[in-house]
Amino acid sequence: MCQPVRFAEGLNKLWKQQKPILLEVGPGQTLSSLALQCLETERVADKVVLPSLRDAFNQQSDLAFLLNTLGQLWLSGVEVDWLGFYTDERRHRIPLPTYPFERQRYWIEPAKSEQPASTELVLEKKPDIADWFYVPVWKRSVPPVPFEVDGLVEQKSCWLLFVDECGIGSQIAQRLANRNQDVISVKVGEQFSQLSESEYTINPRSQDDYIALIKDLRFRDKLPKTIVHLWSVELDEQGRSQIEFFEQAQHLGFYSLLFLTQAIGKQVITDSLQLWVLAQGMQAIESTDVLYPEKATLLGLCNVIPQEYTNITCRSIDIVLPQPKSQQEEKLIDQITKELTAPSSDLTVAYRGNYRLLQDFESVRLDDSASRQTQLRQGGVYLITGGLGKLGLMLAKHLAQSVQAKLVLIGRSGLPAKEEWSQWQVTHDRHERVSNRIKKVQELEELGAEVLVISADVADEPQMQAVITHTEARFGKIHGVIHAAGVVEKESYSAISETGYSECELHFQPKVYGVYTLEKVLRGRELDYCLLISSVSTILGGLGFAAYSSANIFLDAFAHKQNQLNDNNWCSTDWFLVDVPEDVTEAFQRILSKSALSQIVISQIDLKTQINKWIKRQSLLDKKEENESDKAKSSLYQRPNLRNVFVAPSSETEQRIAKRYQKLLGIEQVGIHDSFFNLGGNSLIGTQMISQLRQDFNVEIPISVLFEAPTVAELALTFEKIMIEKLESLTEEEAEELVSDISSK
């Protein structure tokens, strides 16, 4: 428990000594995938690695999947206790014709890889909880060196600028045009319209307008190599309510960038594309900065877009607007133009005066002495939104154990009246959700806590005002608040291509509107702390996490802003892979000892390693180089010992997909019923494959398709269905052009 896991090393040691059959016991299939990648005898035919439970995208029943795994274990030679399996069941023996088992033996031993076992995906938990904490910092950096003017002229390309109303974008466009670049500007308008050869207007709220824009640029052979989005520059909250400002900021910022990305995907633009996002007030850098949490949601998309569209690189620049036509404005335009035209791998940049700053995350050590300097009060009154959720109940238990707190647990569904609990538990299964929550609340009371459970929507101001009134009437002054409300069901996450207003509002309601409401109903009350439960997706993004990540980034920025305006008692906590209850409560205790922190990240795994993999995409680059090296050596591996029979691809679609499987996974033969994940694939490699398949077939497909249809045959059917639907929507000339384009590839 106190040392690194060393998963790959341990697995290879076990394999060399015993050649075991590996069975993953428990939810998920992560360890199975890791094992397939980490073994030195990688992709050897006699390797058997089996999960016991299906993944979230597999539609067959849990029982059918489990029985299938049991059957595969038996086929692999594992002795099964059939008497135990059939206890209390009557069976009749029916003789069947015999058939050959496929326990094949080859006298030529397969060549072993000369490469050491891959440790790319080995997740090492830091043994000391004191080392799990990080804070965001900004460090000065040397300004990038742009291409020489002559060099830029030689590299003429097309630029697309969504220009702001204060003139920053127009001045940048003019400077680029002066360097002989092909610059097209897009302004906010009522509808899609081409004003001139180099100027358009679109309605920010219309998805169709973005599609029409990209489609027209493609028709004119003006597809951009670089897009600069500046519609969030100068937007401020003067004269608007919080809700009105948030909604306007999303239409010009978050939703605009979302619809633009979807339009790019629909036109299947697979060439490398640079996407820049500029705004002021997205980032909390200096204490004097005017911060707009409403704009910070853009940063969530900047993290997730490149993960789902691997040909797109997203970068953000945070600025402070100087006076118009001033020397400072001229300097800022010069800084931005150099940033846009210089080769650089920096993704999150800010400019303050003469300085260029880069975001980083520094480790802060919170040792056990910190946990003794707690802000918790004996018998204190603590309100928890999302209080009936997993994390909310964990923290409530800690408050009950440590200070016998008076707890107010707020949930959307609430619980039956207390006098009905006994009858409910008698008439319902003890594992049913409400029964389980009743039991958890009873455990809190047994620990000495007084518990009040209230059903309320945290985003509904009248309901929350009633909660505060009821709490103060029952318990007196509120000492602390934990905002843990949020939607965590798998169904609430969706790929960018499938994300719209309803999917985003699902996360914005509890996170954004909820914290607005919470701040308003608590205004004027002196709290020891207000702790916001956020997620490390604010830093690492995640497939399908565009809306979720953006909503949580808002929480981080909101805490920074509140501490600028008030008494430094707000803190946003970004959690990652912390689910042993003792670890959660210990981390919580240590966080409460640092009241001056506006944002803190809790990660059991080294955060910078994860940033390098998920945001800087070093793993994908390394994998690409490895694949190119393998191709040069012509060293493909044998097909693993899968339980399905090998069936060779027959149609052209199946052959193209199988070829991609072979190249990315290094498999010599891939059958149409072979699952991408059973062959050793994972979501990180999957993003690269989906990007290549988009280019091969010239169609837009979400990354989620790979999870829903992981075999070659299933993917082929999906592609053919998409192609038919697309062809039906095209004119005869467009259809012929599409078919010709695909055939040429």
XYZ file of C-alpha atoms in Angstrom, residues 62-738:
677
model
C -24.783 -8.741 -17.316
C -25.689 -12.393 -16.717
C -25.143 -13.359 -20.357
C -21.741 -11.642 -20.363
C -20.713 -13.325 -17.115
C -21.789 -16.761 -18.341
C -19.920 -16.218 -21.598
C -16.747 -15.427 -19.638
C -17.262 -18.558 -17.546
C -17.556 -20.584 -20.740
C -14.358 -19.048 -22.120
C -12.517 -19.931 -18.913
C -13.677 -23.534 -19.273
C -12.573 -23.620 -22.929
C -9.170 -22.359 -21.792
C -8.757 -25.303 -19.412
C -9.959 -23.807 -16.118
C -11.670 -26.331 -13.841
C -15.165 -25.150 -13.006
C -17.132 -26.297 -9.961
C -20.198 -27.307 -11.945
C -21.839 -28.898 -8.917
C -21.702 -25.560 -7.176
C -22.863 -23.778 -10.297
C -25.928 -26.010 -10.677
C -26.817 -26.251 -6.974
C -30.587 -26.681 -6.458
C -31.191 -26.941 -10.212
C -32.366 -30.036 -12.092
C -30.651 -30.824 -15.418
C -31.088 -33.561 -18.032
C -28.041 -34.821 -19.887
C -28.455 -34.738 -23.664
C -25.627 -36.210 -25.791
C -24.441 -33.980 -28.617
C -22.109 -34.607 -31.562
C -18.492 -33.953 -30.701
C -16.558 -31.063 -32.189
C -12.887 -30.088 -32.178
C -11.501 -27.684 -29.583
C -9.210 -24.996 -31.006
C -6.246 -25.553 -28.695
C -3.760 -25.130 -31.516
C -0.082 -25.854 -31.096
C 2.596 -24.461 -33.434
C 6.111 -25.891 -33.407
C 7.645 -22.573 -34.468
C 7.691 -20.344 -31.381
C 6.557 -16.738 -32.025
C 9.277 -14.125 -31.923
C 9.358 -12.068 -28.753
C 9.384 -8.311 -28.931
C 12.759 -6.724 -28.336
C 11.008 -3.728 -26.848
C 10.630 -3.542 -23.059
C 7.164 -3.754 -21.611
C 5.208 -0.557 -22.165
C 4.628 1.439 -18.982
C 2.715 4.198 -20.719
C -0.576 3.412 -19.002
C 0.712 2.208 -15.635
C -1.056 4.368 -13.069
C 1.049 4.744 -9.925
C -0.774 5.998 -6.877
C 1.309 8.277 -4.701
C 1.636 6.488 -1.353
C 1.645 9.645 0.791
C -1.651 11.542 0.744
C 0.253 14.739 1.544
C 1.563 14.664 -2.051
C -1.851 14.548 -3.714
C -2.458 18.309 -3.833
C -1.755 20.854 -6.576
C -2.533 24.535 -7.162
C -2.623 26.478 -10.451
C 0.220 28.935 -10.997
C 1.290 31.268 -13.797
C 4.921 31.547 -14.796
C 6.633 34.104 -16.996
C 7.814 32.833 -20.343
C 9.972 34.056 -23.181
C 7.781 35.405 -26.030
C 7.684 33.131 -29.076
C 9.788 33.962 -32.124
C 7.505 34.364 -35.152
C 8.307 33.341 -38.678
C 10.251 35.931 -40.584
C 8.048 38.163 -42.703
C 9.520 36.760 -45.903
C 8.980 33.229 -44.640
C 5.357 33.995 -43.792
C 4.781 35.361 -47.275
C 6.119 32.127 -48.755
C 3.790 30.106 -46.490
C 0.607 31.846 -47.564
C -2.469 30.193 -46.117
C -6.082 30.943 -45.298
C -7.095 32.410 -41.922
C -10.638 32.593 -40.512
C -11.202 35.239 -37.811
C -14.389 35.598 -35.751
C -13.797 39.295 -35.105
C -14.905 41.167 -31.998
C -16.700 44.509 -31.888
C -13.903 46.442 -30.189
C -11.500 46.091 -33.096
C -8.833 43.688 -31.812
C -9.694 41.052 -34.412
C -9.888 43.579 -37.251
C -6.416 44.908 -36.461
C -4.990 41.382 -36.339
C -6.675 40.618 -39.666
C -5.114 43.718 -41.209
C -1.634 42.762 -40.035
C -2.006 39.264 -41.454
C -3.311 40.656 -44.756
C -0.309 42.978 -44.910
C 1.854 39.833 -44.798
C 0.063 38.493 -47.853
C -2.143 36.071 -45.902
C -5.634 35.173 -47.127
C -7.843 36.456 -44.269
C -11.613 35.973 -43.988
C -13.577 37.723 -41.219
C -16.847 36.639 -39.609
C -19.011 39.106 -37.691
C -22.101 38.672 -35.544
C -25.263 39.142 -37.612
C -28.873 38.102 -37.872
C -28.255 35.355 -40.423
C -25.665 33.780 -42.676
C -24.593 36.220 -45.353
C -21.523 36.783 -47.514
C -20.822 40.510 -47.522
C -17.719 40.348 -49.704
C -14.955 38.006 -50.809
C -13.405 38.245 -47.351
C -16.305 38.950 -44.995
C -19.333 37.034 -43.678
C -21.978 37.436 -41.005
C -23.674 34.595 -39.105
C -26.172 34.272 -36.280
C -24.202 32.905 -33.269
C -27.227 30.892 -32.109
C -27.813 29.116 -35.419
C -26.010 25.804 -35.926
C -27.017 25.892 -39.588
C -25.171 29.182 -40.105
C -21.861 27.652 -39.018
C -22.442 24.698 -41.351
C -23.280 27.062 -44.214
C -20.112 29.082 -43.545
C -17.731 26.109 -43.570
C -19.523 24.558 -46.537
C -19.220 27.786 -48.539
C -15.527 28.133 -47.674
C -14.972 24.576 -48.845
C -16.809 25.260 -52.096
C -14.608 28.327 -52.668
C -11.464 26.345 -51.769
C -10.902 28.701 -48.824
C -10.829 26.238 -45.931
C -8.702 27.793 -43.192
C -5.490 26.412 -41.723
C -5.936 28.668 -38.683
C -9.112 29.890 -36.957
C -9.058 32.695 -34.388
C -12.190 33.102 -32.242
C -12.501 36.559 -30.607
C -16.238 36.929 -29.985
C -15.706 36.807 -26.199
C -13.379 39.821 -26.238
C -14.792 42.895 -24.419
C -18.081 41.193 -23.546
C -18.953 42.403 -20.014
C -21.787 42.111 -17.525
C -22.775 45.767 -17.185
C -26.544 46.253 -17.043
C -27.318 42.513 -17.047
C -28.301 39.997 -14.418
C -25.941 37.108 -13.741
C -28.151 34.687 -15.660
C -28.534 37.039 -18.637
C -24.799 37.627 -18.833
C -24.018 33.925 -18.567
C -26.408 33.059 -21.381
C -25.078 35.795 -23.680
C -21.494 34.783 -22.911
C -22.291 31.167 -23.863
C -23.957 32.081 -27.153
C -20.981 34.209 -28.223
C -18.383 31.942 -26.616
C -19.023 28.335 -25.587
C -21.887 27.500 -27.968
C -20.263 29.412 -30.822
C -17.086 27.342 -30.473
C -19.139 24.155 -30.069
C -21.194 24.777 -33.229
C -18.071 25.760 -35.165
C -16.371 22.469 -34.226
C -19.470 20.495 -35.183
C -19.570 22.255 -38.578
C -15.903 21.393 -39.152
C -16.660 17.777 -38.292
C -19.696 17.610 -40.590
C -17.560 18.790 -43.505
C -15.008 16.138 -42.497
C -12.052 18.507 -42.470
C -9.212 16.195 -41.505
C -6.205 18.382 -42.349
C -4.309 19.832 -39.393
C -6.103 22.870 -38.012
C -5.011 25.477 -35.461
C -7.880 26.867 -33.359
C -7.182 29.916 -31.156
C -9.581 31.279 -28.526
C -9.058 34.833 -27.268
C -10.901 36.585 -24.449
C -10.251 38.782 -21.475
C -11.118 37.647 -17.979
C -11.140 33.861 -18.575
C -8.250 33.201 -16.189
C -7.482 34.281 -12.607
C -3.875 35.449 -12.870
C -3.352 38.694 -10.962
C -5.332 39.910 -7.956
C -6.382 43.032 -9.856
C -7.786 41.134 -12.848
C -11.471 41.513 -13.643
C -12.556 37.883 -13.825
C -15.517 36.578 -15.824
C -16.311 32.961 -14.858
C -18.942 33.019 -17.610
C -16.167 33.104 -20.237
C -14.098 30.379 -18.566
C -16.406 27.697 -20.012
C -14.521 28.154 -23.307
C -11.502 26.506 -21.694
C -13.376 23.224 -21.242
C -13.912 22.992 -24.981
C -10.268 23.889 -25.601
C -9.312 20.766 -23.636
C -11.838 18.348 -25.132
C -11.937 19.358 -28.821
C -8.402 18.050 -29.589
C -9.186 14.823 -27.728
C -12.183 14.080 -29.946
C -10.792 15.660 -33.137
C -7.116 14.767 -33.215
C -6.408 16.951 -36.255
C -7.369 20.090 -34.295
C -5.026 21.862 -31.883
C -6.753 24.323 -29.501
C -4.936 27.166 -27.799
C -6.230 29.975 -25.598
C -4.920 33.483 -24.961
C -6.175 35.515 -22.000
C -5.687 39.276 -22.261
C -6.455 42.572 -20.523
C -7.954 45.172 -22.851
C -6.085 48.499 -22.937
C -7.566 51.839 -23.942
C -8.484 51.970 -27.664
C -5.836 53.459 -29.975
C -3.316 53.615 -27.153
C 0.320 52.526 -27.203
C -0.621 49.625 -24.953
C -3.202 48.436 -27.486
C -0.603 48.571 -30.267
C 1.730 46.468 -28.118
C -1.025 43.929 -27.383
C -1.866 43.527 -31.082
C 1.819 42.960 -31.769
C 2.035 40.331 -29.001
C -1.033 38.459 -30.242
C 0.081 38.513 -33.883
C 3.473 37.088 -32.929
C 1.765 34.398 -30.833
C -0.477 33.382 -33.725
C 2.318 33.193 -36.280
C 5.075 31.621 -34.184
C 5.744 27.874 -33.921
C 4.945 26.914 -30.326
C 3.578 23.982 -28.338
C 2.198 26.172 -25.527
C -1.561 25.725 -25.178
C -2.684 28.076 -22.386
C -1.185 31.561 -22.604
C -1.863 34.933 -20.965
C -0.492 38.427 -21.531
C -0.213 41.024 -18.797
C 1.586 44.226 -19.813
C 5.019 43.273 -21.123
C 4.836 39.740 -19.819
C 3.832 36.469 -21.426
C 2.661 33.872 -18.891
C 2.026 30.133 -19.079
C -0.229 28.067 -16.831
C 1.259 25.309 -14.702
C 0.259 23.261 -11.667
C 2.576 23.056 -8.682
C 2.524 20.404 -6.017
C 1.728 21.653 -2.509
C 2.373 19.346 0.397
C -0.394 19.181 2.986
C 0.979 16.961 5.754
C -0.993 15.509 8.645
C -0.217 18.500 10.854
C -2.441 20.525 8.541
C -5.428 18.284 9.245
C -5.300 19.256 12.900
C -5.788 22.940 12.015
C -9.374 22.368 10.971
C -12.128 24.918 10.421
C -14.771 22.466 11.624
C -16.766 23.328 14.731
C -18.005 20.863 17.305
C -21.738 20.607 16.707
C -21.467 23.024 13.795
C -24.199 23.492 11.202
C -23.227 22.356 7.707
C -25.315 22.414 4.548
C -24.480 19.984 1.701
C -26.081 20.273 -1.739
C -26.073 16.931 -3.507
C -25.990 15.633 0.053
C -27.545 12.273 -0.822
C -24.951 11.526 -3.513
C -21.933 9.291 -2.993
C -19.427 12.039 -2.234
C -21.929 14.135 -0.294
C -22.674 11.225 2.050
C -18.954 10.489 2.487
C -18.304 14.049 3.639
C -21.430 14.043 5.793
C -20.178 10.913 7.565
C -16.856 12.595 8.282
C -18.636 15.636 9.751
C -20.788 13.339 11.879
C -17.820 11.313 13.155
C -15.441 14.178 13.810
C -17.644 16.965 15.221
C -21.150 15.435 15.603
C -22.409 18.094 13.206
C -25.911 19.303 12.487
C -26.298 18.340 8.843
C -28.669 19.625 6.167
C -28.608 17.267 3.160
C -30.203 18.697 0.018
C -31.142 16.482 -2.918
C -33.431 16.820 -5.906
C -35.450 13.722 -4.998
C -35.109 13.808 -1.213
C -36.371 10.945 0.979
C -39.779 9.816 2.266
C -40.965 11.353 5.530
C -38.954 10.008 8.473
C -41.953 8.254 10.021
C -42.282 6.224 6.805
C -38.702 4.928 6.769
C -39.338 1.711 8.691
C -42.224 0.708 6.443
C -40.220 1.604 3.324
C -37.324 -0.618 4.381
C -39.690 -3.515 5.012
C -41.389 -3.235 1.615
C -38.323 -2.471 -0.522
C -35.066 -4.238 -1.289
C -32.276 -3.076 1.001
C -30.009 -2.401 -1.994
C -32.597 -0.155 -3.676
C -31.368 3.469 -3.908
C -33.833 5.091 -1.491
C -33.455 2.244 1.029
C -29.680 2.580 0.870
C -29.877 6.342 1.426
C -32.194 5.924 4.396
C -29.687 3.502 5.894
C -26.822 5.984 5.330
C -28.749 8.793 7.026
C -29.562 6.516 9.975
C -25.832 5.744 10.292
C -25.130 9.487 10.478
C -27.602 9.822 13.341
C -26.033 6.856 15.127
C -22.693 8.707 14.948
C -24.194 11.624 16.866
C -25.282 13.930 14.044
C -28.613 15.674 13.766
C -29.748 15.288 10.151
C -32.291 17.274 8.173
C -33.018 15.954 4.647
C -34.688 18.457 2.315
C -35.856 17.996 -1.270
C -34.944 21.069 -3.315
C -33.518 22.134 -6.661
C -30.300 23.998 -5.927
C -30.886 26.212 -8.992
C -34.353 27.299 -7.776
C -33.994 30.480 -5.697
C -37.367 30.333 -3.837
C -36.763 26.687 -2.906
C -33.225 27.403 -1.705
C -34.343 30.471 0.231
C -36.858 28.233 1.986
C -34.047 25.760 2.770
C -31.972 28.495 4.426
C -34.940 29.760 6.412
C -35.825 26.239 7.583
C -32.197 25.456 8.492
C -31.694 28.588 10.566
C -35.026 28.078 12.330
C -34.084 24.487 13.210
C -30.344 24.716 13.926
C -29.377 28.378 14.050
C -26.417 29.944 12.220
C -24.943 28.082 9.236
C -21.177 27.599 9.591
C -20.204 25.935 6.331
C -21.532 24.928 2.927
C -20.440 22.136 0.560
C -21.769 22.413 -2.994
C -21.622 18.843 -4.340
C -24.670 18.923 -6.624
C -24.150 17.645 -10.147
C -25.094 15.038 -12.728
C -22.749 12.040 -12.871
C -24.737 9.390 -14.774
C -22.957 8.028 -17.864
C -25.937 9.031 -20.007
C -25.225 12.698 -19.234
C -21.933 12.660 -21.171
C -21.892 12.949 -24.949
C -19.429 13.447 -27.784
C -19.078 16.983 -29.147
C -20.820 15.961 -32.368
C -23.878 14.932 -30.327
C -23.880 17.788 -27.809
C -26.560 20.484 -27.941
C -28.348 22.878 -25.632
C -30.148 20.189 -23.605
C -26.966 18.173 -22.955
C -25.138 21.300 -21.787
C -27.977 22.612 -19.630
C -28.028 19.278 -17.812
C -24.621 20.200 -16.344
C -25.035 23.984 -16.268
C -28.168 23.754 -14.089
C -26.598 22.327 -10.886
C -23.091 23.737 -11.401
C -23.656 27.230 -12.824
C -27.200 28.252 -11.938
C -26.880 26.309 -8.698
C -23.839 28.234 -7.482
C -25.391 31.552 -8.583
C -28.427 30.730 -6.435
C -26.330 29.497 -3.533
C -24.235 32.677 -3.445
C -27.384 34.804 -3.569
C -29.286 33.093 -0.734
C -26.135 33.017 1.447
C -25.224 36.657 0.793
C -24.571 38.622 3.978
C -23.915 35.528 6.106
C -20.437 34.927 7.534
C -19.384 31.378 6.728
C -16.251 29.538 7.818
C -16.012 28.178 4.274
C -17.955 27.451 1.091
C -16.452 24.385 -0.579
C -17.266 23.676 -4.242
C -16.884 20.102 -5.510
C -15.382 20.287 -8.987
C -13.486 17.782 -11.149
C -10.016 17.319 -12.598
C -11.758 17.269 -15.997
C -11.276 21.045 -15.781
C -7.586 20.330 -16.421
C -7.564 17.005 -18.296
C -10.805 17.230 -20.271
C -12.050 13.776 -21.266
C -13.912 12.089 -24.116
C -17.555 13.161 -23.942
C -16.808 15.655 -21.166
C -17.163 18.939 -23.099
C -20.174 20.247 -21.154
C -19.190 18.616 -17.858
C -15.651 20.008 -17.966
C -16.861 23.504 -18.876
C -19.436 23.571 -16.077
C -16.781 22.617 -13.539
C -14.323 25.207 -14.896
C -17.011 27.768 -14.147
C -16.978 26.630 -10.500
C -13.194 27.067 -10.297
C -13.364 30.580 -11.751
C -16.369 31.500 -9.577
C -14.446 30.628 -6.408
C -11.545 32.839 -7.532
C -13.910 35.733 -8.205
C -15.728 35.383 -4.875
C -12.427 35.541 -3.021
C -11.517 38.703 -4.926
C -14.755 40.276 -3.728
C -15.172 38.769 -0.259
C -13.242 37.251 2.673
C -11.347 34.404 1.015
C -13.616 31.629 2.291
C -14.513 30.047 -1.071
C -12.562 27.071 -2.375
C -13.109 24.943 -5.484
C -11.738 21.397 -5.257
C -10.905 19.404 -8.411
C -11.080 15.675 -7.570
C -9.453 12.812 -9.489
C -9.489 9.066 -8.703
C -10.145 9.457 -5.000
C -12.848 6.896 -4.022
C -11.614 5.010 -0.757
C -13.775 6.825 1.849
C -10.938 7.303 4.311
C -8.822 8.988 1.631
C -11.665 11.347 0.704
C -12.251 12.471 4.254
C -8.539 12.818 4.985
C -8.071 14.985 1.884
C -11.155 17.011 2.861
C -9.762 17.602 6.351
C -6.424 18.833 4.987
C -8.076 21.126 2.437
C -10.073 22.827 5.169
C -6.801 23.751 6.873
C -5.832 25.974 3.906
C -8.468 28.692 3.864
C -6.453 30.972 1.554
C -6.629 28.619 -1.450
C -9.265 29.448 -4.088
C -8.619 26.266 -6.067
C -6.901 23.011 -5.229
C -6.515 19.793 -7.240
C -6.626 16.401 -5.526
C -4.988 13.654 -7.588
C -3.568 10.335 -6.417
C -1.608 10.142 -9.683
C 1.046 12.628 -10.766
C -0.906 15.461 -12.376
C 1.785 16.605 -14.799
C 2.100 13.092 -16.209
C -1.626 13.089 -16.898
C -1.472 16.562 -18.501
C 1.321 15.386 -20.795
C -0.767 12.399 -21.857
C -4.270 13.868 -22.188
C -3.687 17.551 -22.983
C -0.263 17.725 -24.614
C -1.018 14.341 -26.232
C 2.524 13.066 -25.849
C 1.246 9.480 -25.724
C -0.368 9.829 -29.137
C 2.796 11.308 -30.595
C 4.900 8.555 -29.050
C 2.453 5.945 -30.342
C 2.624 7.444 -33.822
C 6.428 7.293 -33.805
C 6.282 3.723 -32.476
C 3.869 2.701 -35.229
C 6.067 4.288 -37.883
C 9.061 2.445 -36.463
C 7.140 -0.840 -36.419
C 6.072 -0.285 -39.994
C 9.664 0.280 -41.057
C 10.693 -2.966 -39.348
C 7.630 -4.826 -40.662
C 7.221 -6.323 -37.173
C 3.537 -7.129 -36.787
C 2.397 -9.486 -34.020
C 0.240 -12.560 -34.220
C -3.454 -12.274 -33.524
C -4.180 -12.895 -29.809
C -5.969 -15.988 -28.614
C -9.479 -14.552 -28.886
C -12.520 -16.690 -28.218
C -14.214 -15.764 -31.501
C -13.331 -17.552 -34.728
C -11.191 -15.621 -37.214
C -13.233 -14.459 -40.209
C -11.338 -12.485 -42.822
C -12.715 -9.132 -44.038
C -14.574 -9.449 -47.327
C -16.113 -6.099 -48.261
C -14.021 -3.041 -49.109
C -15.324 -1.238 -46.011
C -14.321 -4.124 -43.730
C -10.892 -4.311 -45.340
C -10.235 -0.589 -44.779
C -11.274 -0.737 -41.136
C -9.276 -3.929 -40.490
C -6.235 -2.289 -42.054
C -6.501 0.595 -39.571
C -6.769 -1.896 -36.693
C -3.652 -3.674 -37.952
C -1.553 -0.526 -38.278
C -2.502 1.086 -34.983
C -2.441 -2.072 -32.859
C 0.381 -3.874 -34.681
C -1.698 -7.009 -35.347
C -0.806 -9.192 -38.321
C -4.367 -10.413 -38.903
C -7.636 -8.829 -37.761
C -10.956 -10.593 -38.253
C -14.300 -8.912 -38.706
C -15.544 -10.135 -35.302
C -12.421 -9.043 -33.402
C -13.110 -6.289 -30.850
C -10.823 -3.254 -30.849
C -10.530 -3.473 -27.063
C -9.911 -7.228 -26.971
C -6.980 -6.611 -29.305
C -5.418 -4.251 -26.740
C -6.903 -0.934 -27.826
C -7.953 1.844 -25.463
C -9.749 5.187 -25.720
C -6.510 7.112 -26.224
C -5.530 5.059 -29.277
C -9.183 5.010 -30.306
C -9.276 8.787 -30.821
C -6.427 8.477 -33.301
C -8.158 5.648 -35.138
C -11.504 7.457 -35.368
C -9.685 10.501 -36.760
C -8.082 8.348 -39.460
C -11.378 6.632 -40.293
C -13.071 10.030 -40.671
C -10.456 10.850 -43.257
C -10.750 7.467 -44.982
C -14.522 7.600 -45.373
C -15.041 11.360 -45.474
C -17.832 11.227 -42.878
C -18.275 12.677 -39.406
C -18.477 10.054 -36.653
C -18.323 10.511 -32.877
C -15.708 8.732 -30.780
C -18.554 6.965 -28.951
C -19.180 4.825 -32.072
C -16.030 2.845 -31.281
C -17.419 1.833 -27.880
C -20.832 0.957 -29.273
C -19.493 -0.939 -32.318
C -15.968 -2.144 -31.439
C -15.663 -4.943 -34.015
C -14.725 -4.494 -37.677
C -18.088 -5.875 -38.824
C -20.090 -3.596 -36.526
C -18.078 -0.546 -37.535
C -18.489 -1.398 -41.209
C -22.279 -1.562 -40.833
C -22.241 1.761 -38.970
C -20.168 3.424 -41.689
C -22.341 2.065 -44.468
C -25.471 3.326 -42.720
C -23.941 6.779 -42.263
C -22.807 6.825 -45.892
C -26.285 5.913 -47.171
C -27.881 8.666 -45.069
C -25.311 11.169 -46.299
C -25.704 10.198 -49.965
C -29.488 10.540 -49.717
C -29.083 14.146 -48.570
C -26.760 15.130 -51.453
C -27.394 16.153 -55.011
C -26.372 13.726 -57.745
C -23.230 15.759 -58.490
C -22.253 15.987 -54.801
C -22.808 12.246 -54.347
C -20.589 11.409 -57.329
C -17.876 13.710 -55.968
C -18.053 12.072 -52.526
